[in-house]
GROMACS .gro file of C-alpha atoms in nm:
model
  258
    1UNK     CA    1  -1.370   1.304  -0.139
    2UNK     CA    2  -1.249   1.097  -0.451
    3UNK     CA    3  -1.192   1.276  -0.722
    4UNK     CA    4  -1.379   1.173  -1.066
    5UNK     CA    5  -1.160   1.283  -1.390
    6UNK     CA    6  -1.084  -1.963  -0.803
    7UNK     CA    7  -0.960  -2.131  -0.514
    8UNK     CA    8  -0.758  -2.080  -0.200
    9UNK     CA    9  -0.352  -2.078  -0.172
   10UNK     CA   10  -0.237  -2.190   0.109
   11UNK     CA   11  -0.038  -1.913   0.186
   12UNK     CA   12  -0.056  -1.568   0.070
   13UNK     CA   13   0.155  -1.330   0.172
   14UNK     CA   14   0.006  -0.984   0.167
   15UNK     CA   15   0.310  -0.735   0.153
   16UNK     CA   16   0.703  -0.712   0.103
   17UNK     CA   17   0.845  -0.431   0.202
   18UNK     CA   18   1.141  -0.345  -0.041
   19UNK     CA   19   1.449  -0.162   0.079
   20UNK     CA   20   1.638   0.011  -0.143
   21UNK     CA   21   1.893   0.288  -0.251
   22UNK     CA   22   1.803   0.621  -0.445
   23UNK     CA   23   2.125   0.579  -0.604
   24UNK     CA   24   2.014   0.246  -0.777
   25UNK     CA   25   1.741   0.329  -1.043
   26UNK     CA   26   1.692   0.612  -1.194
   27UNK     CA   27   1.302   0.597  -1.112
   28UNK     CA   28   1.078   0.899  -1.060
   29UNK     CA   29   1.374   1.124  -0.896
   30UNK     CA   30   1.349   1.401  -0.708
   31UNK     CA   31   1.414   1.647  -1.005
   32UNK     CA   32   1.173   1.506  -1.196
   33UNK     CA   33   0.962   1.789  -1.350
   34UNK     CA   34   1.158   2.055  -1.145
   35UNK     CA   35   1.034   1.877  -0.824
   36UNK     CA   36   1.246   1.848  -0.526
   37UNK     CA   37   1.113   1.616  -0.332
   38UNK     CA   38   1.204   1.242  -0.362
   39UNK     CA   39   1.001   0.972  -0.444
   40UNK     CA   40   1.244   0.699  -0.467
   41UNK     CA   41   1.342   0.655  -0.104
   42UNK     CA   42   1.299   0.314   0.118
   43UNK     CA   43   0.948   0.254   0.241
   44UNK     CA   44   0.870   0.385   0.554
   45UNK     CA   45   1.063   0.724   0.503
   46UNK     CA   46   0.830   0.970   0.469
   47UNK     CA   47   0.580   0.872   0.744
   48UNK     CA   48   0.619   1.168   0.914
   49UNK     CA   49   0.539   1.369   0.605
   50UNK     CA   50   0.238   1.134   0.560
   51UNK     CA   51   0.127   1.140   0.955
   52UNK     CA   52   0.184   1.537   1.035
   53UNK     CA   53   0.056   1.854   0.898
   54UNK     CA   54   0.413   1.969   0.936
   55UNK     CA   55   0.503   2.025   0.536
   56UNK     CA   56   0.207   1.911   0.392
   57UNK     CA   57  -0.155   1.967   0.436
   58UNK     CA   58  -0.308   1.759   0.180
   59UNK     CA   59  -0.270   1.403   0.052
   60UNK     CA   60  -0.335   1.294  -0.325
   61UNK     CA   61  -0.286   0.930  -0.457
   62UNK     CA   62  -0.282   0.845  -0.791
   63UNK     CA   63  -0.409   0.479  -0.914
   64UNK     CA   64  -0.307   0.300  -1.224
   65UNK     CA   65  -0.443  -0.038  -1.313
   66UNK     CA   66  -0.394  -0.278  -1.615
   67UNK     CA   67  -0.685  -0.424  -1.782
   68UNK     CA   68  -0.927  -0.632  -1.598
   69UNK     CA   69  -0.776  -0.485  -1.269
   70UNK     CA   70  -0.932  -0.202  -1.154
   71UNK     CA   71  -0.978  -0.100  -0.830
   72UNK     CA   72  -1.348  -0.152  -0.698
   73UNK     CA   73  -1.484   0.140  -0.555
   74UNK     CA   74  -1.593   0.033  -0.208
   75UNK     CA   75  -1.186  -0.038  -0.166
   76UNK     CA   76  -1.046   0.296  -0.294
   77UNK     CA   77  -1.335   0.483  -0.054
   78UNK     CA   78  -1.243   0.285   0.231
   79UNK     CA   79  -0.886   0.370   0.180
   80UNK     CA   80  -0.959   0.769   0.210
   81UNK     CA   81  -1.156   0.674   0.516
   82UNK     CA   82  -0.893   0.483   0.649
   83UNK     CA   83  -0.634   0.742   0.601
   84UNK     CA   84  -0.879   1.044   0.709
   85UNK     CA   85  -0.887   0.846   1.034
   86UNK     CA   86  -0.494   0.862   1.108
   87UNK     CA   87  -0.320   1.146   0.877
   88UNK     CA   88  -0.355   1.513   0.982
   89UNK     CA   89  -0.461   1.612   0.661
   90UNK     CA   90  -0.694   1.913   0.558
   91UNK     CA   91  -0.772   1.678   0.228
   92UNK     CA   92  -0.683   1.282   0.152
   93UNK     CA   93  -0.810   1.219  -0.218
   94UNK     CA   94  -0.817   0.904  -0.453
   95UNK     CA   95  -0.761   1.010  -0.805
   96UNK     CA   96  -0.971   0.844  -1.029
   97UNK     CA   97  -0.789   0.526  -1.140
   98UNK     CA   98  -0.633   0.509  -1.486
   99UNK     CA   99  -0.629   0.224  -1.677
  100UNK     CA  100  -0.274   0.186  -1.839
  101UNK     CA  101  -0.128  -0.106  -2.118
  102UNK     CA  102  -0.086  -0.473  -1.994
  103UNK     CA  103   0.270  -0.605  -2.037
  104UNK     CA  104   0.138  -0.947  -2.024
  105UNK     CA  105   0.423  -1.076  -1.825
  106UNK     CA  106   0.382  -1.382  -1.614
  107UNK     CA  107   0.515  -1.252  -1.309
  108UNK     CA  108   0.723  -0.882  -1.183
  109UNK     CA  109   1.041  -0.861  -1.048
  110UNK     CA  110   1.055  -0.540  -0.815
  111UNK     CA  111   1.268  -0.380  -1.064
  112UNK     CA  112   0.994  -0.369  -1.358
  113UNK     CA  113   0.741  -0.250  -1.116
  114UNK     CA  114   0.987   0.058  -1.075
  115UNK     CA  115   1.035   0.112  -1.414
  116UNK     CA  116   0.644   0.102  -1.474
  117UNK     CA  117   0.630   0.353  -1.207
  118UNK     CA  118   0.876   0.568  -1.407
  119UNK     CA  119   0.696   0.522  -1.707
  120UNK     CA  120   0.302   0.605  -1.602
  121UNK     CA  121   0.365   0.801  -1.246
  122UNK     CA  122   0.203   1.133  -1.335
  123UNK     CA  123   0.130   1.258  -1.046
  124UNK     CA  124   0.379   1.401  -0.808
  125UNK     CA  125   0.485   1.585  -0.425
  126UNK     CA  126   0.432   1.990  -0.483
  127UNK     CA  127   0.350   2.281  -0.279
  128UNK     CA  128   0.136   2.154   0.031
  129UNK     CA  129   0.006   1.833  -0.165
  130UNK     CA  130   0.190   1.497  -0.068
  131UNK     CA  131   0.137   1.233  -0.359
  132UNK     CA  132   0.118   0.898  -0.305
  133UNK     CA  133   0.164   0.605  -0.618
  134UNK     CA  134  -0.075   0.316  -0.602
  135UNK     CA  135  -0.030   0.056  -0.918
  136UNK     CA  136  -0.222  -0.277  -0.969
  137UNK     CA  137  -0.055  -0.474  -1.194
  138UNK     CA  138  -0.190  -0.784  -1.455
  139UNK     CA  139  -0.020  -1.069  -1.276
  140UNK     CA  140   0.236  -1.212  -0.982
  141UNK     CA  141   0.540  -1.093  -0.800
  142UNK     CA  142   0.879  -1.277  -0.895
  143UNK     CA  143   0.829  -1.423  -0.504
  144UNK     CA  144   0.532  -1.678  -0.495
  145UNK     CA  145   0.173  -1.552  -0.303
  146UNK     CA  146   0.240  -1.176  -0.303
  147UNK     CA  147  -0.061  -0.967  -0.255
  148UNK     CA  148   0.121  -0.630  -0.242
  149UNK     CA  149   0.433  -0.487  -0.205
  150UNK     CA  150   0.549  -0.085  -0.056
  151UNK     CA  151   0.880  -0.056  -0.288
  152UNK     CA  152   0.936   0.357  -0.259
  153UNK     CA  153   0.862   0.588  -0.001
  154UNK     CA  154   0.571   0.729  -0.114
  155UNK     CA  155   0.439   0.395  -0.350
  156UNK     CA  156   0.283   0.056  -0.375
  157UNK     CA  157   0.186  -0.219  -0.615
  158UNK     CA  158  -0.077  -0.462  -0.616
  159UNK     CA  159  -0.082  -0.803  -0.803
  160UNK     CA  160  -0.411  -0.887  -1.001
  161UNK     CA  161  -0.315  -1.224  -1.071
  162UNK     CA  162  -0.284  -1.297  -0.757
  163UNK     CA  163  -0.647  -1.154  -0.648
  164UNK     CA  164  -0.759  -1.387  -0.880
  165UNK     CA  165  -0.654  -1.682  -0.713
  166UNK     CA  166  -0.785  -1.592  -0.341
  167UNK     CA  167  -1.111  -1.393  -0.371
  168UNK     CA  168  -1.412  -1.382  -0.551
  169UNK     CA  169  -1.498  -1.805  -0.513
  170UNK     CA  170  -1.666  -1.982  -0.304
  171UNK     CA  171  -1.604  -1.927   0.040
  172UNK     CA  172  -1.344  -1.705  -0.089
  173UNK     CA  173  -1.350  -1.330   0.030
  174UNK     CA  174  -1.480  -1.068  -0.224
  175UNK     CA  175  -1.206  -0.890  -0.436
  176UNK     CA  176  -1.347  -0.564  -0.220
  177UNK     CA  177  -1.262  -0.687   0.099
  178UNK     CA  178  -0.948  -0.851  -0.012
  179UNK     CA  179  -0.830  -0.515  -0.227
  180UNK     CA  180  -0.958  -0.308   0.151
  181UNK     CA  181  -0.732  -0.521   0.304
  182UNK     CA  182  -0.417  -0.545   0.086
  183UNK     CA  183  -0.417  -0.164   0.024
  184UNK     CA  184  -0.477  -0.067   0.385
  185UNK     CA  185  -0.217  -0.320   0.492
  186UNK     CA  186   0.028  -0.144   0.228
  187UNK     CA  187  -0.030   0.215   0.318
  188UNK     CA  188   0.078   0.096   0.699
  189UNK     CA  189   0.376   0.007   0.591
  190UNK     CA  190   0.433   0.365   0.428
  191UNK     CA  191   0.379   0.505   0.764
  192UNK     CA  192   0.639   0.310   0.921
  193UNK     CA  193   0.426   0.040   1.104
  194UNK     CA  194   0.559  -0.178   1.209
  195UNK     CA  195   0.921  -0.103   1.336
  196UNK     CA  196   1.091   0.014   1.032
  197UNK     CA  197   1.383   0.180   1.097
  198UNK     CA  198   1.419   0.520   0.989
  199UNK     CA  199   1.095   0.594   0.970
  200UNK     CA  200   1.009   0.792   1.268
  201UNK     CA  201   0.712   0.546   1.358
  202UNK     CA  202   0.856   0.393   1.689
  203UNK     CA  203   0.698   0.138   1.897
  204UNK     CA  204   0.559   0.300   2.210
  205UNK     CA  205   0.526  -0.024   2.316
  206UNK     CA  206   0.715  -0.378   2.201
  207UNK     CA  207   0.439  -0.530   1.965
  208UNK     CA  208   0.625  -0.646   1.654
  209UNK     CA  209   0.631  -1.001   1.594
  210UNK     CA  210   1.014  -1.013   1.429
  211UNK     CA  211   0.949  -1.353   1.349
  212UNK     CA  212   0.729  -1.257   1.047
  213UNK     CA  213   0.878  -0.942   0.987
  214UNK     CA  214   0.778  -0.571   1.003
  215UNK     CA  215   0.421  -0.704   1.163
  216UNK     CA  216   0.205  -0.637   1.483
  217UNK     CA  217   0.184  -0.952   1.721
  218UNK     CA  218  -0.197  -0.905   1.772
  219UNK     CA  219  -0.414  -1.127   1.578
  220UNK     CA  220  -0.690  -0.908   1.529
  221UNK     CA  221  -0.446  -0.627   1.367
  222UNK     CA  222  -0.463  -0.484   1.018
  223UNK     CA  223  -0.113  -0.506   1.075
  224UNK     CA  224  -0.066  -0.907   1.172
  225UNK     CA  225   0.107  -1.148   0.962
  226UNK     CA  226  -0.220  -1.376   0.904
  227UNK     CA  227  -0.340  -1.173   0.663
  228UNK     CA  228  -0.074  -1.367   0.387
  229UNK     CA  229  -0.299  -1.613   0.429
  230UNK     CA  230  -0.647  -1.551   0.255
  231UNK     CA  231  -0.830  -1.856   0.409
  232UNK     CA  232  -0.738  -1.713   0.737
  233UNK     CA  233  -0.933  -1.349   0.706
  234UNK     CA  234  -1.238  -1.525   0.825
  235UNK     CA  235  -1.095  -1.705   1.085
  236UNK     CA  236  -0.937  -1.407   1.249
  237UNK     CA  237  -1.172  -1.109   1.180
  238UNK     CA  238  -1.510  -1.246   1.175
  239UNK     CA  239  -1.574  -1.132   0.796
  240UNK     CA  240  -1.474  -0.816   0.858
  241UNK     CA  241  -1.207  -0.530   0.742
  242UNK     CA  242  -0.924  -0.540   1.010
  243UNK     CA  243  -0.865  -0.209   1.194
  244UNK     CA  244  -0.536  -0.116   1.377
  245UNK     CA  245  -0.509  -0.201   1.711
  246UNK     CA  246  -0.411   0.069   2.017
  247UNK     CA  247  -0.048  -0.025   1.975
  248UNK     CA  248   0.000   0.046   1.596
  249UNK     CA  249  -0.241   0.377   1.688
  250UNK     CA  250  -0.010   0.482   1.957
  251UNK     CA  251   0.296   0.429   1.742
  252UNK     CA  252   0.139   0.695   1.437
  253UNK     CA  253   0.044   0.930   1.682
  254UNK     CA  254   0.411   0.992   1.798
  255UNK     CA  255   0.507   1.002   1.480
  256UNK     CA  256   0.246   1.301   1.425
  257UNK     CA  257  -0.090   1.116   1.347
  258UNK     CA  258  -0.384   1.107   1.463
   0.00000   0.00000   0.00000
């Protein structure tokens, strides 16, 4: 349970998956407050540790938001439920989301969204308790039409200004269904799907579509490459929130999912 404490683009592209080095920011490390395990590691690496109740039995994600850009509710629920669903986990929990200080800043290059990391991350892995890092930020990536990006192993970032543009109009989807989409989408990546290597998350069958990237090939996949483009969701899913299809499913559950 969680704990309590205007018009279309033409294309938008719902995640990047960042790869990067340990050794090249000095962002939430793994000594950070006498902590030993590492947060700064390429997306995708610590599926296993998300999937299995191998090391750790219980999942906590903590949310930061800028003003105006908090999560809704509905979104942040359906997340839990959506991770209950695939992670062996005694307990997957939703902090409640802090709001933190605007920069203001027209767009974010991957590096500042690191830094901000660094700066508000309070939360981190301990004991049984995986943490996850969830941060929705006041404006656009540095690349045009980016919903959300998985830059760390254990972390993603979401781009309010960029909401803004492709839900809540008319005959725009609701910033709940787009937010349920984006930050499903995002936590897929963080458990490998699809294909990333390293990761542990192998296809059990060839379903990747390599021509848009780390991305199922079926259309009706939380995991396909249509959902960068918002005027598409309807089109494809019939108004509703994309699930994962048996492929995707059989590739988490030999990685240790359910």
């Amino acid at each position: 349970m969680r704990k309590t404490n205007q018009r279309f683009l033409p294309s938008i592209i719902i995640s990047v998956i960042l790869i990067v080095s340990a050794s090249c920011s000095n962002t939430t490390g793994p000594d950070k407050d006498n902590r030993k395990y590492s947060h700064i590691e390429a997306p995708g690496l610590s599926a296993h540790d998300f999937l299995s109740n191998k090391q750790f039995t219980k999942l906590e994600i903590e949310v930061d938001y800028m003003q105006g850009y908090k999560p809704t509710e509905q979104a942040l629920n359906g997340l839990e439920e959506f991770l209950e669903s695939r992670l062996h986990k005694v307990s997957v929990s939703v902090m409640e989301p802090t709001q933190i200080s605007a920069a203001g800043r027209a767009t974010y290059t991957a590096n500042q969204i690191r830094e901000l990391e660094s700066k508000h991350r309070n939360s981190f892995t301990h004991d049984s308790t995986l943490s996850a890092y969830m941060l929705i930020v006041d404006s656009q990536f540095e690349q045009e039409n980016v919903l959300g990006i998985a830059y760390y192993n254990t972390s993603s970032a979401f781009f309010g200004g960029t909401y803004d543009e492709v839900s809540g109009g008319f005959n725009q989807p609701s910033r709940e269904r787009t937010e349920s989409i984006s930050f499903r989408h995002e936590f897929g990546h963080l458990l490998g799907l699809v294909n990333i290597a390293g990761s542990g998350t192998n296809m059990q069958t060839n379903h990747q579509d390599t021509k848009h990237g780390h991305h199922c090939d079926n259309n009706n996949c939380l995991m396909y490459y249509a959902m960068e483009n918002a005027s598409l969701f309807d089109q494809f899913l019939g108004g509703s929130i994309p699930e994962l299809d048996a492929n995707c499913i059989a590739d988490l559950q030999a990685n240790g999912g359910k």
